[in-house]
Amino acid sequence: MRITVRVAAVQAEPSWLRLSDGVEQVVELIRAAATQGARLIAFPEAFLPGYPWWRWIDTNQWNVEYSTRCRENSMTRDGVEMRAITGAAAAHDIHVVLGFGERQDRRIYMSQAVIDDSGELLSVRRKAGLNSVERKIFASGTPNLPAVHHTPIGKYGALSGQENQRPLLTRALRADEEQIHVAAWSGSPYADAAGPDSSTTVSRMYALEVGAFVLAPTAVVGESAFDGMGGAPRISSPTGRACIYAADGREVVTPLEEGEEGILYADLDLVADSADTQQCDSARAARDRKDRDPAPVRRGSRRVASGWQSGPDRWALPMSLGTYPGGTAAC
């Protein structure tokens, strides 16, 4: 059975280091995408509270101040901010992939949340392979393999930044027959810091390697990013461009102008697995029953499903060979 799924890739400037404003911005973008018929919306890397690109600038007198503000404006995975975002996903019947700074105690992680159209938080994965600058602000997550989520709109997964070019991770997603991939990028105030068009090149190569549609949301870095940044050099124009690629590497839709804020839409033609759809419908019905009925009181020891972790990364998959609910993990 073939289905057509409308997807959305965000190209927007974050509400830099203002968490409450950023949550309102995310909720509004979710609403706007759903109004246009999108079933999946993808946000850039660390969109909340904004990627800390200032660490690349050699003016350390304000680096400590802004690192502190970054921590204060990061959110927890189960806090009121996340509940507002999952509530928006449920209210507008849309899947959401969100990059955010996740605060736990005094540490912050570069995390990526996957939320389904019922508002269920399917996974939160912490980026493990940080570059030298990111490690000055963020803690490294547990090196887990990413999951492909089997849903009525297809099989989709997500990675952040340079993770999209790491064979161990990309092969795990390909092994589970990923159909839609979110390659989230942070943008840069000075064009493509890693090299000319590196993010678009990596996204295109991912599509060719895995054979999946690729949504590459990207943050815009504009003049407002420099407010209060002391002697940081200014940019001449906003930077950042989102793209959507087909499995053969071609652009599915014409991108927005670089630095222009908006949402990029595309209609993807997919082969839907009826077994996956039935499984998702059954899972949703079970969640609905659980919401209606009070949970029974259980006594005795609690059994943890094999292959899944407890603790901070309990929604992530261990980096090992084997199977997990919804697919096969392979190195």
mmCIF file of C-alpha atoms in Angstrom:
data_model
loop_
_atom_site.group_PDB
_atom_site.id
_atom_site.type_symbol
_atom_site.label_atom_id
_atom_site.label_comp_id
_atom_site.label_asym_id
_atom_site.label_seq_id
_atom_site.Cartn_x
_atom_site.Cartn_y
_atom_site.Cartn_z
ATOM 1 C CA MET A 1 0.000 0.000 0.000
ATOM 2 C CA ARG A 2 1.335 3.418 -0.965
ATOM 3 C CA ILE A 3 0.694 6.559 1.041
ATOM 4 C CA THR A 4 1.557 10.227 0.593
ATOM 5 C CA VAL A 5 2.945 11.992 3.650
ATOM 6 C CA ARG A 6 3.446 15.743 3.883
ATOM 7 C CA VAL A 7 6.553 16.651 5.884
ATOM 8 C CA ALA A 8 7.977 19.951 7.103
ATOM 9 C CA ALA A 9 11.556 21.080 7.722
ATOM 10 C CA VAL A 10 12.052 24.197 9.830
ATOM 11 C CA GLN A 11 14.343 27.014 8.706
ATOM 12 C CA ALA A 12 14.076 29.578 11.481
ATOM 13 C CA GLU A 13 16.117 31.587 13.934
ATOM 14 C CA PRO A 14 15.911 30.316 17.526
ATOM 15 C CA SER A 15 14.819 32.519 20.406
ATOM 16 C CA TRP A 16 18.412 32.686 21.588
ATOM 17 C CA LEU A 17 18.781 31.757 25.286
ATOM 18 C CA ARG A 18 15.116 32.553 26.046
ATOM 19 C CA LEU A 19 13.491 29.226 26.829
ATOM 20 C CA SER A 20 9.920 30.386 27.398
ATOM 21 C CA ASP A 21 9.933 32.362 24.142
ATOM 22 C CA GLY A 22 11.490 29.391 22.371
ATOM 23 C CA VAL A 23 8.777 27.009 23.556
ATOM 24 C CA GLU A 24 6.096 29.403 22.293
ATOM 25 C CA GLN A 25 7.953 29.588 18.976
ATOM 26 C CA VAL A 26 8.092 25.772 18.690
ATOM 27 C CA VAL A 27 4.381 25.435 19.502
ATOM 28 C CA GLU A 28 3.501 28.062 16.879
ATOM 29 C CA LEU A 29 5.647 26.348 14.221
ATOM 30 C CA ILE A 30 3.950 23.030 15.030
ATOM 31 C CA ARG A 31 0.551 24.687 14.607
ATOM 32 C CA ALA A 32 1.571 26.362 11.344
ATOM 33 C CA ALA A 33 2.893 23.105 9.848
ATOM 34 C CA ALA A 34 -0.203 21.152 10.873
ATOM 35 C CA THR A 35 -2.409 23.829 9.310
ATOM 36 C CA GLN A 36 -0.640 23.161 6.002
ATOM 37 C CA GLY A 37 -1.354 19.432 6.314
ATOM 38 C CA ALA A 38 2.076 18.272 7.531
ATOM 39 C CA ARG A 39 2.190 14.996 9.460
ATOM 40 C CA LEU A 40 5.834 15.354 10.536
ATOM 41 C CA ILE A 41 7.816 18.479 11.447
ATOM 42 C CA ALA A 42 11.582 18.476 11.986
ATOM 43 C CA PHE A 43 13.479 21.124 13.983
ATOM 44 C CA PRO A 44 17.199 22.042 13.823
ATOM 45 C CA GLU A 45 19.873 20.803 16.191
ATOM 46 C CA ALA A 46 19.716 22.381 19.675
ATOM 47 C CA PHE A 47 16.883 24.676 18.550
ATOM 48 C CA LEU A 48 16.033 25.207 22.214
ATOM 49 C CA PRO A 49 17.646 27.388 23.493
ATOM 50 C CA GLY A 50 19.824 27.829 20.389
ATOM 51 C CA TYR A 51 23.140 26.293 19.382
ATOM 52 C CA PRO A 52 26.053 27.949 21.306
ATOM 53 C CA TRP A 53 28.060 28.990 18.269
ATOM 54 C CA TRP A 54 29.724 31.787 20.276
ATOM 55 C CA ARG A 55 32.199 29.211 21.604
ATOM 56 C CA TRP A 56 33.955 29.424 18.235
ATOM 57 C CA ILE A 57 34.688 33.126 18.732
ATOM 58 C CA ASP A 58 37.894 34.029 20.539
ATOM 59 C CA THR A 59 36.402 36.512 23.022
ATOM 60 C CA ASN A 60 36.270 34.551 26.272
ATOM 61 C CA GLN A 61 35.215 37.450 28.500
ATOM 62 C CA TRP A 62 31.566 36.670 27.849
ATOM 63 C CA ASN A 63 31.807 32.914 27.171
ATOM 64 C CA VAL A 64 31.302 32.019 30.842
ATOM 65 C CA GLU A 65 28.226 34.233 31.118
ATOM 66 C CA TYR A 66 26.582 32.770 28.039
ATOM 67 C CA SER A 67 27.434 29.187 28.969
ATOM 68 C CA THR A 68 25.625 29.777 32.261
ATOM 69 C CA ARG A 69 22.628 31.271 30.456
ATOM 70 C CA CYS A 70 22.599 28.275 28.108
ATOM 71 C CA ARG A 71 22.323 25.925 31.095
ATOM 72 C CA GLU A 72 19.624 28.022 32.763
ATOM 73 C CA ASN A 73 17.560 28.074 29.553
ATOM 74 C CA SER A 74 17.828 24.375 28.760
ATOM 75 C CA MET A 75 14.877 22.160 29.660
ATOM 76 C CA THR A 76 14.255 18.750 31.177
ATOM 77 C CA ARG A 77 12.684 15.904 29.239
ATOM 78 C CA ASP A 78 9.732 15.682 31.638
ATOM 79 C CA GLY A 79 9.250 19.333 32.587
ATOM 80 C CA VAL A 80 6.456 21.786 31.856
ATOM 81 C CA GLU A 81 8.146 22.958 28.629
ATOM 82 C CA MET A 82 8.261 19.469 27.156
ATOM 83 C CA ARG A 83 4.657 18.875 28.198
ATOM 84 C CA ALA A 84 3.632 22.021 26.308
ATOM 85 C CA ILE A 85 5.343 20.707 23.173
ATOM 86 C CA THR A 86 3.957 17.159 23.423
ATOM 87 C CA GLY A 87 0.536 18.699 24.050
ATOM 88 C CA ALA A 88 0.857 20.732 20.836
ATOM 89 C CA ALA A 89 1.800 17.581 18.888
ATOM 90 C CA ALA A 90 -1.308 15.813 20.199
ATOM 91 C CA ALA A 91 -3.583 18.813 19.660
ATOM 92 C CA HIS A 92 -2.497 19.183 16.030
ATOM 93 C CA ASP A 93 -2.095 15.458 15.210
ATOM 94 C CA ILE A 94 1.521 15.769 14.044
ATOM 95 C CA HIS A 95 4.814 13.965 14.683
ATOM 96 C CA VAL A 96 7.669 16.147 15.971
ATOM 97 C CA VAL A 97 11.460 15.738 15.973
ATOM 98 C CA LEU A 98 12.989 18.403 18.219
ATOM 99 C CA GLY A 99 16.610 19.248 18.988
ATOM 100 C CA PHE A 100 17.033 20.754 22.446
ATOM 101 C CA GLY A 101 19.459 21.333 25.290
ATOM 102 C CA GLU A 102 18.490 18.841 27.985
ATOM 103 C CA ARG A 103 19.291 19.820 31.556
ATOM 104 C CA GLN A 104 19.934 17.208 34.232
ATOM 105 C CA ASP A 105 21.364 18.460 37.531
ATOM 106 C CA ARG A 106 24.274 20.712 36.510
ATOM 107 C CA ARG A 107 24.859 18.998 33.183
ATOM 108 C CA ILE A 108 23.297 19.744 29.834
ATOM 109 C CA TYR A 109 23.158 17.388 26.865
ATOM 110 C CA MET A 110 22.552 17.900 23.162
ATOM 111 C CA SER A 111 19.354 15.869 22.903
ATOM 112 C CA GLN A 112 16.866 14.980 20.195
ATOM 113 C CA ALA A 113 13.268 14.126 21.099
ATOM 114 C CA VAL A 114 10.849 12.157 18.932
ATOM 115 C CA ILE A 115 7.153 12.769 19.680
ATOM 116 C CA ASP A 116 4.286 11.017 17.914
ATOM 117 C CA ASP A 117 0.957 12.508 16.856
ATOM 118 C CA SER A 118 -0.727 11.447 20.094
ATOM 119 C CA GLY A 119 1.784 13.436 22.171
ATOM 120 C CA GLU A 120 3.684 10.327 23.236
ATOM 121 C CA LEU A 121 7.404 10.902 23.816
ATOM 122 C CA LEU A 122 8.783 7.980 21.801
ATOM 123 C CA SER A 123 12.466 8.599 22.474
ATOM 124 C CA VAL A 124 15.030 11.063 23.761
ATOM 125 C CA ARG A 125 18.553 10.472 22.531
ATOM 126 C CA ARG A 126 21.612 12.327 23.822
ATOM 127 C CA LYS A 127 24.334 13.117 21.319
ATOM 128 C CA ALA A 128 27.503 11.249 22.228
ATOM 129 C CA GLY A 129 30.026 12.251 19.565
ATOM 130 C CA LEU A 130 30.615 15.892 20.481
ATOM 131 C CA ASN A 131 33.244 18.035 18.808
ATOM 132 C CA SER A 132 35.915 19.821 20.819
ATOM 133 C CA VAL A 133 33.902 23.030 21.160
ATOM 134 C CA GLU A 134 30.610 21.348 22.070
ATOM 135 C CA ARG A 135 32.366 19.481 24.897
ATOM 136 C CA LYS A 136 33.109 22.820 26.573
ATOM 137 C CA ILE A 137 29.384 23.261 27.231
ATOM 138 C CA PHE A 138 27.638 19.898 26.861
ATOM 139 C CA ALA A 139 28.107 16.529 28.498
ATOM 140 C CA SER A 140 28.468 13.527 26.236
ATOM 141 C CA GLY A 141 25.556 11.110 26.112
ATOM 142 C CA THR A 142 25.778 7.341 26.251
ATOM 143 C CA PRO A 143 26.954 5.999 22.855
ATOM 144 C CA ASN A 144 23.700 4.316 21.843
ATOM 145 C CA LEU A 145 22.488 3.243 18.444
ATOM 146 C CA PRO A 146 19.591 5.340 17.114
ATOM 147 C CA ALA A 147 16.135 3.816 16.688
ATOM 148 C CA VAL A 148 13.840 3.760 13.671
ATOM 149 C CA HIS A 149 10.268 4.453 14.753
ATOM 150 C CA HIS A 150 7.612 2.406 12.958
ATOM 151 C CA THR A 151 4.527 4.605 12.590
ATOM 152 C CA PRO A 152 1.444 4.939 10.348
ATOM 153 C CA ILE A 153 3.280 7.667 8.398
ATOM 154 C CA GLY A 154 6.305 5.459 7.739
ATOM 155 C CA LYS A 155 9.552 4.408 9.366
ATOM 156 C CA TYR A 156 11.584 7.411 10.461
ATOM 157 C CA GLY A 157 14.678 8.171 12.506
ATOM 158 C CA ALA A 158 16.889 11.136 13.358
ATOM 159 C CA LEU A 159 20.484 12.204 13.994
ATOM 160 C CA SER A 160 22.145 15.527 14.889
ATOM 161 C CA GLY A 161 24.945 17.355 13.116
ATOM 162 C CA GLN A 162 28.056 15.348 12.311
ATOM 163 C CA GLU A 163 26.373 12.150 13.528
ATOM 164 C CA ASN A 164 24.820 11.981 10.063
ATOM 165 C CA GLN A 165 28.168 10.961 8.564
ATOM 166 C CA ARG A 166 29.131 8.238 11.076
ATOM 167 C CA PRO A 167 28.849 4.799 9.465
ATOM 168 C CA LEU A 168 28.054 2.947 12.705
ATOM 169 C CA LEU A 169 24.941 5.073 13.205
ATOM 170 C CA THR A 170 23.814 5.312 9.603
ATOM 171 C CA ARG A 171 24.121 1.542 9.090
ATOM 172 C CA ALA A 172 21.919 0.901 12.119
ATOM 173 C CA LEU A 173 19.166 3.041 10.601
ATOM 174 C CA ARG A 174 19.585 1.484 7.163
ATOM 175 C CA ALA A 175 19.361 -2.015 8.694
ATOM 176 C CA ASP A 176 15.859 -1.200 9.943
ATOM 177 C CA GLU A 177 14.775 0.055 6.506
ATOM 178 C CA GLU A 178 14.440 3.716 7.442
ATOM 179 C CA GLN A 179 12.189 5.573 5.000
ATOM 180 C CA ILE A 180 12.360 9.149 6.338
ATOM 181 C CA HIS A 181 15.426 10.568 8.052
ATOM 182 C CA VAL A 182 15.805 13.833 9.959
ATOM 183 C CA ALA A 183 19.338 15.231 9.624
ATOM 184 C CA ALA A 184 19.206 18.184 12.009
ATOM 185 C CA TRP A 185 21.732 21.023 11.603
ATOM 186 C CA SER A 186 22.531 23.973 13.810
ATOM 187 C CA GLY A 187 23.458 26.580 11.226
ATOM 188 C CA SER A 188 26.477 28.852 11.595
ATOM 189 C CA PRO A 189 26.984 32.605 11.793
ATOM 190 C CA TYR A 190 29.801 32.377 9.259
ATOM 191 C CA ALA A 191 28.269 30.296 6.470
ATOM 192 C CA ASP A 192 29.249 26.621 6.627
ATOM 193 C CA ALA A 193 31.964 26.449 9.287
ATOM 194 C CA ALA A 194 33.002 22.870 8.468
ATOM 195 C CA GLY A 195 33.511 23.645 4.780
ATOM 196 C CA PRO A 196 31.592 24.816 1.710
ATOM 197 C CA ASP A 197 28.080 23.364 1.808
ATOM 198 C CA SER A 198 29.135 20.539 4.135
ATOM 199 C CA SER A 199 25.722 20.087 5.787
ATOM 200 C CA THR A 200 23.863 19.874 2.467
ATOM 201 C CA THR A 201 26.505 17.516 1.073
ATOM 202 C CA VAL A 202 26.248 15.205 4.081
ATOM 203 C CA SER A 203 22.449 15.213 3.928
ATOM 204 C CA ARG A 204 22.460 14.381 0.222
ATOM 205 C CA MET A 205 25.016 11.588 0.704
ATOM 206 C CA TYR A 206 22.926 10.167 3.550
ATOM 207 C CA ALA A 207 19.930 9.918 1.219
ATOM 208 C CA LEU A 208 22.019 8.082 -1.360
ATOM 209 C CA GLU A 209 23.642 5.738 1.165
ATOM 210 C CA VAL A 210 20.549 4.752 3.149
ATOM 211 C CA GLY A 211 17.983 5.093 0.374
ATOM 212 C CA ALA A 212 15.671 7.294 2.442
ATOM 213 C CA PHE A 213 14.037 10.676 2.130
ATOM 214 C CA VAL A 214 16.079 13.191 4.153
ATOM 215 C CA LEU A 215 14.707 16.252 5.939
ATOM 216 C CA ALA A 216 17.537 18.644 6.780
ATOM 217 C CA PRO A 217 16.153 21.412 9.045
ATOM 218 C CA THR A 218 18.609 24.208 9.734
ATOM 219 C CA ALA A 219 18.686 27.130 12.134
ATOM 220 C CA VAL A 220 18.994 30.654 10.807
ATOM 221 C CA VAL A 221 21.698 32.769 12.442
ATOM 222 C CA GLY A 222 20.828 36.422 12.016
ATOM 223 C CA GLU A 223 21.459 39.811 13.567
ATOM 224 C CA SER A 224 19.494 39.052 16.749
ATOM 225 C CA ALA A 225 21.997 36.313 17.579
ATOM 226 C CA PHE A 226 24.580 39.022 18.261
ATOM 227 C CA ASP A 227 22.581 41.007 20.793
ATOM 228 C CA GLY A 228 24.654 41.425 23.939
ATOM 229 C CA MET A 229 27.609 39.530 22.508
ATOM 230 C CA GLY A 230 30.148 42.235 23.256
ATOM 231 C CA GLY A 231 32.827 42.498 20.605
ATOM 232 C CA ALA A 232 31.687 39.553 18.498
ATOM 233 C CA PRO A 233 32.124 40.323 14.794
ATOM 234 C CA ARG A 234 28.852 40.815 12.941
ATOM 235 C CA ILE A 235 27.675 38.977 9.867
ATOM 236 C CA SER A 236 26.620 40.695 6.666
ATOM 237 C CA SER A 237 23.425 38.657 6.189
ATOM 238 C CA PRO A 238 21.564 35.793 7.921
ATOM 239 C CA THR A 239 22.821 32.268 7.160
ATOM 240 C CA GLY A 240 21.227 28.814 7.149
ATOM 241 C CA ARG A 241 19.324 26.805 4.520
ATOM 242 C CA ALA A 242 17.046 23.785 5.000
ATOM 243 C CA CYS A 243 16.658 21.093 2.328
ATOM 244 C CA ILE A 244 14.598 17.968 1.625
ATOM 245 C CA TYR A 245 16.118 15.186 -0.494
ATOM 246 C CA ALA A 246 14.742 12.105 -2.207
ATOM 247 C CA ALA A 247 16.439 8.710 -1.919
ATOM 248 C CA ASP A 248 18.296 9.373 -5.191
ATOM 249 C CA GLY A 249 19.835 12.580 -3.822
ATOM 250 C CA ARG A 250 17.734 15.069 -5.771
ATOM 251 C CA GLU A 251 15.999 17.981 -4.072
ATOM 252 C CA VAL A 252 12.306 17.194 -3.661
ATOM 253 C CA VAL A 253 11.362 20.847 -3.353
ATOM 254 C CA THR A 254 13.102 24.156 -4.057
ATOM 255 C CA PRO A 255 14.724 25.423 -0.822
ATOM 256 C CA LEU A 256 13.958 28.765 0.743
ATOM 257 C CA GLU A 257 16.500 31.528 0.297
ATOM 258 C CA GLU A 258 19.460 31.277 2.663
ATOM 259 C CA GLY A 259 18.673 33.084 5.900
ATOM 260 C CA GLU A 260 14.962 33.369 5.118
ATOM 261 C CA GLU A 261 12.748 32.158 7.954
ATOM 262 C CA GLY A 262 9.972 29.740 7.168
ATOM 263 C CA ILE A 263 8.984 26.091 6.809
ATOM 264 C CA LEU A 264 9.907 23.899 3.862
ATOM 265 C CA TYR A 265 7.180 21.409 2.829
ATOM 266 C CA ALA A 266 7.257 18.303 0.666
ATOM 267 C CA ASP A 267 4.854 15.466 -0.149
ATOM 268 C CA LEU A 268 6.615 12.093 0.094
ATOM 269 C CA ASP A 269 5.361 8.946 -1.635
ATOM 270 C CA LEU A 270 5.985 5.948 0.651
ATOM 271 C CA VAL A 271 5.224 2.259 0.801
ATOM 272 C CA ALA A 272 3.272 1.703 4.020
ATOM 273 C CA ASP A 273 3.680 -1.569 5.916
ATOM 274 C CA SER A 274 0.195 -2.714 6.953
ATOM 275 C CA ALA A 275 1.642 -4.750 9.833
ATOM 276 C CA ASP A 276 3.367 -1.648 11.221
ATOM 277 C CA THR A 277 0.158 0.355 10.893
ATOM 278 C CA GLN A 278 -1.855 -2.286 12.727
ATOM 279 C CA GLN A 279 0.787 -2.492 15.450
ATOM 280 C CA CYS A 280 0.736 1.314 15.891
ATOM 281 C CA ASP A 281 -3.072 1.330 16.031
ATOM 282 C CA SER A 282 -3.014 -1.399 18.686
ATOM 283 C CA ALA A 283 -0.418 0.496 20.717
ATOM 284 C CA ARG A 284 -2.473 3.686 20.565
ATOM 285 C CA ALA A 285 -5.611 1.822 21.651
ATOM 286 C CA ALA A 286 -3.679 0.362 24.588
ATOM 287 C CA ARG A 287 -2.491 3.852 25.595
ATOM 288 C CA ASP A 288 -6.056 5.134 25.403
ATOM 289 C CA ARG A 289 -7.261 2.332 27.675
ATOM 290 C CA LYS A 290 -4.406 3.047 30.085
ATOM 291 C CA ASP A 291 -5.405 6.728 30.221
ATOM 292 C CA ARG A 292 -9.012 5.813 30.984
ATOM 293 C CA ASP A 293 -8.366 3.035 33.508
ATOM 294 C CA PRO A 294 -6.411 3.474 36.748
ATOM 295 C CA ALA A 295 -3.128 1.591 36.817
ATOM 296 C CA PRO A 296 -3.263 -1.617 38.892
ATOM 297 C CA VAL A 297 -1.160 -1.802 42.018
ATOM 298 C CA ARG A 298 1.705 -4.238 41.514
ATOM 299 C CA ARG A 299 3.794 -5.791 44.219
ATOM 300 C CA GLY A 300 7.133 -7.507 43.995
ATOM 301 C CA SER A 301 10.096 -6.996 41.718
ATOM 302 C CA ARG A 302 9.867 -5.011 38.484
ATOM 303 C CA ARG A 303 11.112 -6.614 35.309
ATOM 304 C CA VAL A 304 12.994 -4.513 32.780
ATOM 305 C CA ALA A 305 12.685 -5.494 29.125
ATOM 306 C CA SER A 306 15.877 -6.972 27.717
ATOM 307 C CA GLY A 307 17.872 -4.567 25.562
ATOM 308 C CA TRP A 308 16.422 -1.372 27.074
ATOM 309 C CA GLN A 309 18.129 0.804 29.639
ATOM 310 C CA SER A 310 16.848 2.310 32.835
ATOM 311 C CA GLY A 311 18.068 5.685 34.019
ATOM 312 C CA PRO A 312 18.641 8.936 32.109
ATOM 313 C CA ASP A 313 18.969 7.300 28.671
ATOM 314 C CA ARG A 314 16.246 4.724 29.173
ATOM 315 C CA TRP A 315 14.649 5.523 25.811
ATOM 316 C CA ALA A 316 17.853 4.999 23.879
ATOM 317 C CA LEU A 317 19.191 1.767 22.485
ATOM 318 C CA PRO A 318 22.450 0.141 23.576
ATOM 319 C CA MET A 319 25.257 0.124 21.035
ATOM 320 C CA SER A 320 25.307 -3.605 20.405
ATOM 321 C CA LEU A 321 24.089 -6.188 17.962
ATOM 322 C CA GLY A 322 20.668 -7.654 18.522
ATOM 323 C CA THR A 323 17.001 -6.888 18.243
ATOM 324 C CA TYR A 324 14.786 -4.315 19.879
ATOM 325 C CA PRO A 325 11.071 -3.451 19.769
ATOM 326 C CA GLY A 326 10.430 -2.148 16.259
ATOM 327 C CA GLY A 327 13.525 -3.343 14.422
ATOM 328 C CA THR A 328 17.035 -4.712 14.350
ATOM 329 C CA ALA A 329 20.116 -2.914 15.608
ATOM 330 C CA ALA A 330 23.227 -3.678 13.586
ATOM 331 C CA CYS A 331 26.754 -2.293 13.659
#
